[in-house]
mmCIF file of C-alpha atoms in Angstrom:
data_model
loop_
_atom_site.group_PDB
_atom_site.id
_atom_site.type_symbol
_atom_site.label_atom_id
_atom_site.label_comp_id
_atom_site.label_asym_id
_atom_site.label_seq_id
_atom_site.Cartn_x
_atom_site.Cartn_y
_atom_site.Cartn_z
ATOM 1 C CA MET A 474 0.000 0.000 0.000
ATOM 2 C CA SER A 475 1.276 3.466 -0.840
ATOM 3 C CA GLY A 476 -0.271 6.906 -0.988
ATOM 4 C CA ILE A 477 -0.229 10.251 -2.753
ATOM 5 C CA TYR A 478 -0.514 13.510 -0.834
ATOM 6 C CA ILE A 479 -1.462 16.675 -2.744
ATOM 7 C CA HIS A 480 -0.822 20.011 -1.044
ATOM 8 C CA ILE A 481 -3.178 22.832 -2.028
ATOM 9 C CA PRO A 482 -1.486 25.979 -0.656
ATOM 10 C CA PHE A 483 -4.399 28.426 -0.490
ATOM 11 C CA CYS A 484 -6.531 29.662 2.430
ATOM 12 C CA LYS A 485 -9.177 32.355 2.794
ATOM 13 C CA GLN A 486 -7.430 33.723 5.869
ATOM 14 C CA ALA A 487 -4.587 32.809 8.198
ATOM 15 C CA CYS A 488 -5.399 30.956 11.412
ATOM 16 C CA TYR A 489 -3.321 32.452 14.210
ATOM 17 C CA TYR A 490 -1.765 29.133 15.259
ATOM 18 C CA CYS A 491 -0.948 27.711 11.809
ATOM 19 C CA ASP A 492 2.611 27.270 10.531
ATOM 20 C CA PHE A 493 1.770 25.179 7.462
ATOM 21 C CA HIS A 494 2.669 26.523 4.040
ATOM 22 C CA PHE A 495 -0.171 28.497 2.467
ATOM 23 C CA SER A 496 -1.074 31.784 0.821
ATOM 24 C CA THR A 497 -4.178 33.924 1.300
ATOM 25 C CA SER A 498 -3.774 35.189 -2.282
ATOM 26 C CA ASP A 499 -4.993 32.952 -5.093
ATOM 27 C CA LYS A 500 -3.744 35.139 -7.936
ATOM 28 C CA ARG A 501 -1.658 32.270 -9.294
ATOM 29 C CA ARG A 502 -4.222 29.584 -8.617
ATOM 30 C CA ASP A 503 -4.412 28.412 -12.248
ATOM 31 C CA ASP A 504 -0.610 28.318 -12.539
ATOM 32 C CA MET A 505 -0.421 26.336 -9.296
ATOM 33 C CA LEU A 506 -2.961 23.746 -10.408
ATOM 34 C CA LYS A 507 -1.170 23.358 -13.727
ATOM 35 C CA ALA A 508 2.146 22.914 -11.883
ATOM 36 C CA ILE A 509 0.637 20.267 -9.593
ATOM 37 C CA GLU A 510 -0.673 18.438 -12.661
ATOM 38 C CA MET A 511 2.760 18.618 -14.281
ATOM 39 C CA GLU A 512 4.457 17.319 -11.124
ATOM 40 C CA LEU A 513 2.102 14.343 -11.001
ATOM 41 C CA VAL A 514 3.167 13.413 -14.530
ATOM 42 C CA LEU A 515 6.828 14.284 -13.982
ATOM 43 C CA ARG A 516 7.123 11.953 -10.984
ATOM 44 C CA LYS A 517 4.914 9.088 -12.139
ATOM 45 C CA ASN A 518 7.813 6.617 -12.200
ATOM 46 C CA GLU A 519 8.728 7.274 -8.571
ATOM 47 C CA MET A 520 5.718 5.395 -7.230
ATOM 48 C CA ALA A 521 6.123 1.671 -7.733
ATOM 49 C CA GLY A 522 3.130 -0.550 -7.132
ATOM 50 C CA GLN A 523 -0.451 0.199 -6.308
ATOM 51 C CA VAL A 524 -1.660 3.506 -4.866
ATOM 52 C CA ASP A 525 -4.326 2.893 -2.238
ATOM 53 C CA THR A 526 -4.796 6.348 -0.737
ATOM 54 C CA VAL A 527 -5.016 9.887 -2.074
ATOM 55 C CA TYR A 528 -5.103 12.780 0.385
ATOM 56 C CA PHE A 529 -5.857 16.394 -0.533
ATOM 57 C CA GLY A 530 -4.358 18.562 2.225
ATOM 58 C CA GLY A 531 -3.290 22.121 2.676
ATOM 59 C CA GLY A 532 -3.973 24.887 2.981
ATOM 60 C CA THR A 533 -7.629 24.484 2.206
ATOM 61 C CA PRO A 534 -8.286 21.978 -0.602
ATOM 62 C CA SER A 535 -12.035 22.555 -0.374
ATOM 63 C CA LEU A 536 -11.408 25.909 -2.089
ATOM 64 C CA LEU A 537 -11.000 23.879 -5.282
ATOM 65 C CA SER A 538 -14.051 23.211 -7.369
ATOM 66 C CA THR A 539 -15.272 19.638 -7.578
ATOM 67 C CA GLU A 540 -14.343 19.708 -11.266
ATOM 68 C CA GLU A 541 -10.745 20.625 -10.396
ATOM 69 C CA ILE A 542 -10.559 17.842 -7.797
ATOM 70 C CA ASN A 543 -11.946 15.321 -10.304
ATOM 71 C CA GLY A 544 -9.406 16.494 -12.872
ATOM 72 C CA LEU A 545 -6.515 15.740 -10.519
ATOM 73 C CA LEU A 546 -7.973 12.332 -9.698
ATOM 74 C CA ASP A 547 -8.385 11.549 -13.405
ATOM 75 C CA LEU A 548 -4.719 12.408 -13.918
ATOM 76 C CA ILE A 549 -3.713 10.064 -11.086
ATOM 77 C CA LYS A 550 -5.764 7.251 -12.609
ATOM 78 C CA GLU A 551 -4.110 7.870 -15.966
ATOM 79 C CA HIS A 552 -0.519 7.784 -14.721
ATOM 80 C CA TYR A 553 -0.594 5.685 -11.538
ATOM 81 C CA ASP A 554 -1.897 2.260 -10.540
ATOM 82 C CA LEU A 555 -4.814 3.441 -8.418
ATOM 83 C CA GLY A 556 -6.364 0.595 -6.434
ATOM 84 C CA THR A 557 -9.909 -0.649 -6.971
ATOM 85 C CA ASP A 558 -11.148 0.689 -3.624
ATOM 86 C CA PRO A 559 -8.871 3.614 -2.708
ATOM 87 C CA GLU A 560 -9.401 5.907 0.267
ATOM 88 C CA ILE A 561 -9.678 9.425 -1.168
ATOM 89 C CA THR A 562 -9.717 12.138 1.498
ATOM 90 C CA LEU A 563 -10.458 15.824 1.066
ATOM 91 C CA GLU A 564 -9.626 18.265 3.840
ATOM 92 C CA THR A 565 -12.429 20.806 4.053
ATOM 93 C CA ASN A 566 -13.500 23.853 6.006
ATOM 94 C CA PRO A 567 -17.118 24.198 7.167
ATOM 95 C CA ASP A 568 -17.678 27.484 5.327
ATOM 96 C CA ASP A 569 -16.852 25.769 2.016
ATOM 97 C CA LEU A 570 -19.349 22.960 2.512
ATOM 98 C CA SER A 571 -22.518 24.344 1.026
ATOM 99 C CA ASN A 572 -25.255 21.823 0.350
ATOM 100 C CA ILE A 573 -24.492 22.076 -3.369
ATOM 101 C CA LYS A 574 -20.752 21.448 -2.803
ATOM 102 C CA ILE A 575 -21.460 18.431 -0.581
ATOM 103 C CA LYS A 576 -23.805 16.931 -3.182
ATOM 104 C CA GLU A 577 -21.189 17.444 -5.895
ATOM 105 C CA LEU A 578 -18.494 15.806 -3.779
ATOM 106 C CA ALA A 579 -20.797 12.915 -2.923
ATOM 107 C CA VAL A 580 -20.984 11.876 -6.571
ATOM 108 C CA SER A 581 -17.247 12.413 -7.121
ATOM 109 C CA GLU A 582 -14.598 9.844 -6.230
ATOM 110 C CA VAL A 583 -13.883 11.565 -2.911
ATOM 111 C CA ASN A 584 -15.117 9.117 -0.276
ATOM 112 C CA ARG A 585 -13.781 10.617 2.946
ATOM 113 C CA LEU A 586 -14.088 14.144 4.328
ATOM 114 C CA SER A 587 -11.778 15.619 6.946
ATOM 115 C CA ILE A 588 -13.551 18.717 8.247
ATOM 116 C CA GLY A 589 -11.609 21.385 10.149
ATOM 117 C CA ILE A 590 -14.207 22.137 12.804
ATOM 118 C CA GLN A 591 -11.738 22.918 15.661
ATOM 119 C CA SER A 592 -14.581 24.050 17.966
ATOM 120 C CA PHE A 593 -18.338 24.487 18.123
ATOM 121 C CA PHE A 594 -17.986 27.753 20.085
ATOM 122 C CA ASP A 595 -17.663 31.142 18.392
ATOM 123 C CA LYS A 596 -15.343 32.504 21.097
ATOM 124 C CA ASP A 597 -12.838 29.721 20.330
ATOM 125 C CA LEU A 598 -13.082 30.218 16.575
ATOM 126 C CA LYS A 599 -12.515 33.964 16.918
ATOM 127 C CA TYR A 600 -9.536 33.317 19.204
ATOM 128 C CA MET A 601 -8.010 31.106 16.486
ATOM 129 C CA ASN A 602 -9.097 33.411 13.612
ATOM 130 C CA ARG A 603 -10.978 30.636 11.868
ATOM 131 C CA ALA A 604 -12.949 31.628 8.755
ATOM 132 C CA HIS A 605 -16.159 29.883 9.862
ATOM 133 C CA SER A 606 -18.673 30.310 12.660
ATOM 134 C CA ALA A 607 -20.059 27.814 15.162
ATOM 135 C CA PHE A 608 -23.328 27.820 13.206
ATOM 136 C CA GLU A 609 -21.469 26.917 9.998
ATOM 137 C CA ALA A 610 -19.563 24.188 11.835
ATOM 138 C CA LYS A 611 -22.763 22.490 12.978
ATOM 139 C CA LYS A 612 -24.580 23.043 9.693
ATOM 140 C CA SER A 613 -21.698 21.529 7.695
ATOM 141 C CA LEU A 614 -21.847 18.353 9.783
ATOM 142 C CA GLU A 615 -25.620 18.092 9.530
ATOM 143 C CA GLN A 616 -25.375 18.279 5.737
ATOM 144 C CA ALA A 617 -22.222 16.202 5.272
ATOM 145 C CA THR A 618 -23.516 13.271 7.335
ATOM 146 C CA ARG A 619 -26.459 12.919 4.945
ATOM 147 C CA TYR A 620 -24.159 12.095 2.039
ATOM 148 C CA PHE A 621 -20.914 10.714 3.517
ATOM 149 C CA ASP A 622 -20.497 7.809 5.894
ATOM 150 C CA ASN A 623 -16.754 8.332 6.369
ATOM 151 C CA ILE A 624 -16.138 11.680 8.055
ATOM 152 C CA SER A 625 -13.322 12.852 10.283
ATOM 153 C CA ILE A 626 -13.311 16.148 12.144
ATOM 154 C CA ASP A 627 -10.482 18.147 13.705
ATOM 155 C CA LEU A 628 -10.875 19.525 17.225
ATOM 156 C CA ILE A 629 -8.365 21.665 19.131
ATOM 157 C CA TYR A 630 -8.020 21.619 22.915
ATOM 158 C CA GLY A 631 -5.691 23.422 25.307
ATOM 159 C CA LEU A 632 -7.022 26.924 24.620
ATOM 160 C CA PRO A 633 -6.340 28.829 27.878
ATOM 161 C CA HIS A 634 -9.952 30.041 28.176
ATOM 162 C CA LEU A 635 -11.554 26.685 27.232
ATOM 163 C CA SER A 636 -13.345 25.254 30.259
ATOM 164 C CA GLU A 637 -13.498 21.528 30.879
ATOM 165 C CA SER A 638 -17.288 21.616 30.474
ATOM 166 C CA ASP A 639 -17.081 23.418 27.114
ATOM 167 C CA TRP A 640 -14.469 20.945 25.907
ATOM 168 C CA LYS A 641 -16.713 18.062 26.888
ATOM 169 C CA GLU A 642 -19.613 19.776 25.076
ATOM 170 C CA ASN A 643 -17.508 19.877 21.896
ATOM 171 C CA LEU A 644 -17.002 16.135 22.201
ATOM 172 C CA ASP A 645 -20.631 15.395 23.096
ATOM 173 C CA TYR A 646 -21.899 17.176 19.980
ATOM 174 C CA THR A 647 -19.415 15.212 17.866
ATOM 175 C CA PHE A 648 -20.738 11.954 19.323
ATOM 176 C CA GLU A 649 -24.347 13.026 18.761
ATOM 177 C CA MET A 650 -23.611 13.592 15.077
ATOM 178 C CA GLY A 651 -22.283 10.046 14.707
ATOM 179 C CA ILE A 652 -18.811 11.119 13.551
ATOM 180 C CA GLN A 653 -16.621 8.025 13.138
ATOM 181 C CA HIS A 654 -13.181 9.621 13.365
ATOM 182 C CA ILE A 655 -11.707 12.460 15.423
ATOM 183 C CA SER A 656 -8.299 14.073 15.020
ATOM 184 C CA SER A 657 -7.707 16.170 18.115
ATOM 185 C CA TYR A 658 -4.635 18.254 18.816
ATOM 186 C CA ALA A 659 -3.396 20.417 21.661
ATOM 187 C CA LEU A 660 -3.005 24.088 20.790
ATOM 188 C CA THR A 661 0.690 24.513 20.033
ATOM 189 C CA VAL A 662 2.513 27.833 19.868
ATOM 190 C CA GLU A 663 4.724 27.582 16.804
ATOM 191 C CA PRO A 664 7.541 30.121 16.268
ATOM 192 C CA ARG A 665 6.797 33.106 14.050
ATOM 193 C CA THR A 666 3.046 32.542 14.008
ATOM 194 C CA ALA A 667 0.539 35.255 14.887
ATOM 195 C CA LEU A 668 -0.293 33.329 18.069
ATOM 196 C CA ASP A 669 3.377 33.376 19.075
ATOM 197 C CA HIS A 670 3.477 37.147 18.531
ATOM 198 C CA PHE A 671 0.258 37.755 20.480
ATOM 199 C CA ILE A 672 1.508 35.768 23.463
ATOM 200 C CA LYS A 673 4.907 37.483 23.494
ATOM 201 C CA SER A 674 3.230 40.897 23.270
ATOM 202 C CA GLY A 675 0.818 40.072 26.102
ATOM 203 C CA LYS A 676 -2.303 40.205 23.940
ATOM 204 C CA TYR A 677 -3.014 36.497 24.444
ATOM 205 C CA GLN A 678 -2.449 34.185 27.386
ATOM 206 C CA ALA A 679 -0.175 31.229 26.734
ATOM 207 C CA PRO A 680 -1.617 27.705 26.938
ATOM 208 C CA VAL A 681 -1.467 26.220 30.431
ATOM 209 C CA ASP A 682 0.044 22.739 30.579
ATOM 210 C CA SER A 683 -2.108 21.587 33.483
ATOM 211 C CA LEU A 684 -5.341 22.575 31.716
ATOM 212 C CA THR A 685 -4.163 21.027 28.441
ATOM 213 C CA GLY A 686 -3.471 17.805 30.330
ATOM 214 C CA LYS A 687 -6.975 17.819 31.814
ATOM 215 C CA HIS A 688 -8.477 18.315 28.349
ATOM 216 C CA PHE A 689 -6.436 15.387 27.043
ATOM 217 C CA ASN A 690 -7.600 13.151 29.891
ATOM 218 C CA ILE A 691 -11.226 14.084 29.146
ATOM 219 C CA LEU A 692 -10.647 13.341 25.461
ATOM 220 C CA GLN A 693 -9.268 9.882 26.226
ATOM 221 C CA ALA A 694 -12.008 9.032 28.725
ATOM 222 C CA GLU A 695 -14.985 10.265 26.690
ATOM 223 C CA THR A 696 -13.892 8.723 23.380
ATOM 224 C CA LYS A 697 -13.285 5.406 25.134
ATOM 225 C CA LYS A 698 -16.837 5.487 26.516
ATOM 226 C CA GLN A 699 -18.090 5.949 22.955
ATOM 227 C CA GLN A 700 -16.002 2.990 21.691
ATOM 228 C CA TYR A 701 -13.462 4.971 19.717
ATOM 229 C CA LEU A 702 -10.007 3.443 19.655
ATOM 230 C CA GLN A 703 -7.100 5.814 20.225
ATOM 231 C CA TYR A 704 -4.935 4.262 17.547
ATOM 232 C CA GLU A 705 -2.515 7.206 17.493
ATOM 233 C CA ILE A 706 -2.012 9.855 20.159
ATOM 234 C CA SER A 707 -4.132 12.453 18.367
ATOM 235 C CA ASN A 708 -6.414 10.144 16.372
ATOM 236 C CA PHE A 709 -9.521 8.297 17.516
ATOM 237 C CA GLY A 710 -11.532 6.059 15.216
ATOM 238 C CA LYS A 711 -14.426 3.658 15.313
ATOM 239 C CA ASP A 712 -13.757 0.147 14.030
ATOM 240 C CA GLY A 713 -13.176 0.288 10.267
ATOM 241 C CA PHE A 714 -12.715 4.067 10.161
ATOM 242 C CA PHE A 715 -9.022 4.592 10.880
ATOM 243 C CA SER A 716 -7.306 6.931 8.390
ATOM 244 C CA LYS A 717 -5.585 4.567 5.983
ATOM 245 C CA HIS A 718 -3.485 7.375 4.545
ATOM 246 C CA ASN A 719 -2.110 8.665 7.845
ATOM 247 C CA THR A 720 -1.639 5.118 9.117
ATOM 248 C CA SER A 721 0.744 4.535 6.220
ATOM 249 C CA TYR A 722 2.894 7.435 7.481
ATOM 250 C CA TRP A 723 3.093 5.956 10.972
ATOM 251 C CA LYS A 724 3.923 2.501 9.630
ATOM 252 C CA GLY A 725 6.727 3.766 7.386
ATOM 253 C CA ILE A 726 4.998 2.966 4.108
ATOM 254 C CA PRO A 727 6.247 4.973 1.060
ATOM 255 C CA TYR A 728 4.261 7.980 -0.122
ATOM 256 C CA LEU A 729 4.577 10.676 -2.742
ATOM 257 C CA GLY A 730 4.062 14.339 -1.846
ATOM 258 C CA ILE A 731 2.890 16.663 -4.614
ATOM 259 C CA GLY A 732 2.768 20.468 -4.413
ATOM 260 C CA PRO A 733 4.804 23.158 -2.634
ATOM 261 C CA SER A 734 6.197 22.074 0.787
ATOM 262 C CA ALA A 735 4.968 18.478 0.307
ATOM 263 C CA HIS A 736 7.181 15.687 1.642
ATOM 264 C CA SER A 737 7.883 12.284 0.057
ATOM 265 C CA TYR A 738 9.377 9.057 1.427
ATOM 266 C CA ASP A 739 10.458 5.864 -0.332
ATOM 267 C CA GLY A 740 11.939 3.857 2.541
ATOM 268 C CA ARG A 741 15.517 5.140 2.172
ATOM 269 C CA TYR A 742 15.191 8.699 0.937
ATOM 270 C CA ARG A 743 13.099 11.587 2.192
ATOM 271 C CA SER A 744 12.496 14.650 0.035
ATOM 272 C CA TRP A 745 10.550 17.864 0.339
ATOM 273 C CA ASN A 746 9.418 20.429 -2.181
ATOM 274 C CA ILE A 747 10.262 24.080 -1.723
ATOM 275 C CA ALA A 748 7.783 25.987 0.451
ATOM 276 C CA ASN A 749 7.498 28.887 -1.971
ATOM 277 C CA ASN A 750 4.686 29.045 -4.506
ATOM 278 C CA ALA A 751 6.471 31.159 -7.117
ATOM 279 C CA LYS A 752 9.688 29.105 -7.036
ATOM 280 C CA TYR A 753 7.742 25.846 -7.072
ATOM 281 C CA ILE A 754 5.772 26.926 -10.164
ATOM 282 C CA ALA A 755 8.880 28.284 -11.923
ATOM 283 C CA GLY A 756 10.738 25.015 -11.390
ATOM 284 C CA ILE A 757 7.910 22.829 -12.668
ATOM 285 C CA GLN A 758 7.500 25.038 -15.729
ATOM 286 C CA LYS A 759 11.121 24.159 -16.570
ATOM 287 C CA ASN A 760 10.403 20.453 -16.034
ATOM 288 C CA ARG A 761 12.415 20.281 -12.840
ATOM 289 C CA LEU A 762 11.423 20.019 -9.204
ATOM 290 C CA ALA A 763 12.599 22.598 -6.677
ATOM 291 C CA SER A 764 13.205 20.182 -3.819
ATOM 292 C CA GLU A 765 15.765 18.764 -1.409
ATOM 293 C CA THR A 766 16.542 15.117 -0.690
ATOM 294 C CA GLU A 767 18.291 13.341 2.158
ATOM 295 C CA LEU A 768 19.497 9.764 2.431
ATOM 296 C CA LEU A 769 18.369 8.353 5.765
ATOM 297 C CA THR A 770 21.033 6.652 7.829
ATOM 298 C CA THR A 771 20.284 3.466 9.721
ATOM 299 C CA GLU A 772 19.976 5.541 12.878
ATOM 300 C CA ASP A 773 17.591 7.950 11.122
ATOM 301 C CA MET A 774 15.317 5.100 10.040
ATOM 302 C CA ILE A 775 15.287 3.502 13.480
ATOM 303 C CA ASN A 776 14.679 6.820 15.225
ATOM 304 C CA GLU A 777 11.740 7.515 12.938
ATOM 305 C CA SER A 778 10.261 4.108 13.694
ATOM 306 C CA ILE A 779 10.612 4.885 17.408
ATOM 307 C CA MET A 780 9.073 8.344 17.073
ATOM 308 C CA THR A 781 6.070 7.176 15.048
ATOM 309 C CA GLY A 782 5.646 3.725 16.573
ATOM 310 C CA LEU A 783 5.405 4.837 20.185
ATOM 311 C CA ARG A 784 2.556 7.153 19.188
ATOM 312 C CA THR A 785 0.427 4.262 17.923
ATOM 313 C CA ILE A 786 -1.275 1.071 19.036
ATOM 314 C CA TRP A 787 1.148 -0.861 16.795
ATOM 315 C CA GLY A 788 4.213 0.142 18.776
ATOM 316 C CA VAL A 789 7.814 -0.257 17.613
ATOM 317 C CA SER A 790 8.647 -3.562 15.937
ATOM 318 C CA LEU A 791 11.822 -4.806 17.619
ATOM 319 C CA ALA A 792 11.734 -7.863 15.352
ATOM 320 C CA ALA A 793 11.848 -5.652 12.239
ATOM 321 C CA ILE A 794 14.743 -3.627 13.645
ATOM 322 C CA ASP A 795 16.599 -6.858 14.409
ATOM 323 C CA GLN A 796 15.906 -8.287 10.943
ATOM 324 C CA ASN A 797 16.578 -5.108 8.946
ATOM 325 C CA HIS A 798 19.397 -3.522 10.909
ATOM 326 C CA GLY A 799 20.905 -6.084 13.292
ATOM 327 C CA LYS A 800 20.697 -7.292 16.879
ATOM 328 C CA ALA A 801 23.006 -4.563 18.184
ATOM 329 C CA TYR A 802 20.401 -1.889 17.434
ATOM 330 C CA LYS A 803 17.616 -3.850 19.088
ATOM 331 C CA LYS A 804 19.811 -4.410 22.128
ATOM 332 C CA GLU A 805 20.659 -0.698 22.376
ATOM 333 C CA ILE A 806 16.992 0.343 22.167
ATOM 334 C CA LEU A 807 16.054 -2.048 24.967
ATOM 335 C CA LYS A 808 18.961 -0.721 27.020
ATOM 336 C CA GLN A 809 17.732 2.849 26.547
ATOM 337 C CA ALA A 810 14.167 1.801 27.311
ATOM 338 C CA ALA A 811 15.007 -0.187 30.460
ATOM 339 C CA LYS A 812 14.209 2.569 32.963
ATOM 340 C CA TYR A 813 10.835 3.214 31.332
ATOM 341 C CA ILE A 814 10.038 -0.500 31.261
ATOM 342 C CA GLU A 815 10.950 -0.809 34.943
ATOM 343 C CA ASN A 816 8.543 1.967 35.957
ATOM 344 C CA GLY A 817 5.758 0.625 33.740
ATOM 345 C CA ILE A 818 5.615 3.451 31.195
ATOM 346 C CA LEU A 819 6.858 1.217 28.362
ATOM 347 C CA TYR A 820 6.311 -2.503 27.926
ATOM 348 C CA VAL A 821 7.339 -5.228 25.475
ATOM 349 C CA LYS A 822 4.863 -7.685 24.000
ATOM 350 C CA GLN A 823 5.377 -10.059 21.070
ATOM 351 C CA GLU A 824 8.616 -8.407 20.014
ATOM 352 C CA ARG A 825 7.086 -4.928 20.018
ATOM 353 C CA LEU A 826 7.769 -1.963 22.287
ATOM 354 C CA PHE A 827 4.678 -0.065 23.429
ATOM 355 C CA LEU A 828 3.937 3.131 25.334
ATOM 356 C CA ARG A 829 0.995 2.849 27.735
ATOM 357 C CA PRO A 830 -1.929 5.115 26.749
ATOM 358 C CA GLU A 831 -1.949 6.900 30.112
ATOM 359 C CA SER A 832 1.587 8.101 29.290
ATOM 360 C CA TYR A 833 0.893 9.232 25.710
ATOM 361 C CA PHE A 834 1.297 12.844 26.769
ATOM 362 C CA LEU A 835 4.984 12.071 27.394
ATOM 363 C CA ALA A 836 5.581 10.423 24.012
ATOM 364 C CA ASP A 837 7.807 13.057 22.423
ATOM 365 C CA GLY A 838 10.169 13.250 25.382
ATOM 366 C CA ILE A 839 10.407 9.480 25.767
ATOM 367 C CA SER A 840 11.004 8.992 22.046
ATOM 368 C CA ALA A 841 13.823 11.554 22.080
ATOM 369 C CA ASP A 842 15.373 9.749 25.055
ATOM 370 C CA LEU A 843 15.415 6.489 23.072
ATOM 371 C CA PHE A 844 16.886 7.944 19.886
ATOM 372 C CA LEU A 845 20.105 6.332 18.698
ATOM 373 C CA LEU A 846 23.202 8.243 17.662
ATOM 374 C CA LYS A 847 25.489 5.388 16.669
ATOM 375 C CA VAL A 848 25.819 1.796 17.776
#
């Protein structure tokens, strides 16, 4: 299984917390779409085997017309071996999901929507500078659930003013709507974002770790009651509704990234396109890709498997590390992990290393502590 990610770098307005690559100007929209089409053709020989997932991310891919989305999918079918039952996800914003747009998408080949709700409260949406209102958030779900049976929504917690009761209300409404998948992230202050500036200038209060932790505990408890499985730290799905595309990232399966700032991975090499719309377009127009590539060392590959594996229910395969890289690496990882195994934070089962769900909030720090330099 492999996947294609397509980055659409346009947004109506900038969310204060976002550090993804995007532009609020669509003056070169046609040039960008043409460049993305050209890159798909230019790189068609890089993807060996069947493509089972296509993911439109951004930015805001729902700014594209359904005709434009179908055109990109037709191009993929022409030049790639697209599977017979692929998962095709479109990231959307509630304000783009008119009833007409939803009906158009429902008869397209898009079969999964990822809707950037973030909150069902206007005060939260204004704090984040989202383009939609709470009314639009609820209306988009009411309409989308009539036509799609595979819907994921994004929710953000850890806002300093977000009460525990309001956070639980966000979750309760999600459950009431029968949403099968939730991607939920703590508000993170990224450098050089508007949120970072507002906090440094005293306009906004910084997130409070203790409150963020309480929100996360509520998230884990309430989703468990509703029979969601926390299959990755920030992702909760009902049986049969895990994100196949994102799961491939966490399992180290190759993928191709198309569009400015998009990343690709083939098992040994990682590459990333330039995060500049004009330079990306100019390069493609000359039949070359403005990108950088790195060859992953053995330590790089193992560290990535640790970083992603400990975040998931699949853990880190010690057997695969032994088989692919040698017993010395497996032995070193277990040596590094010993103190966490002794205190019950990590455990080994069937040749896999797991992080207990109650310690998920510590995943990044523990992963970094296990990283290998050289054996």
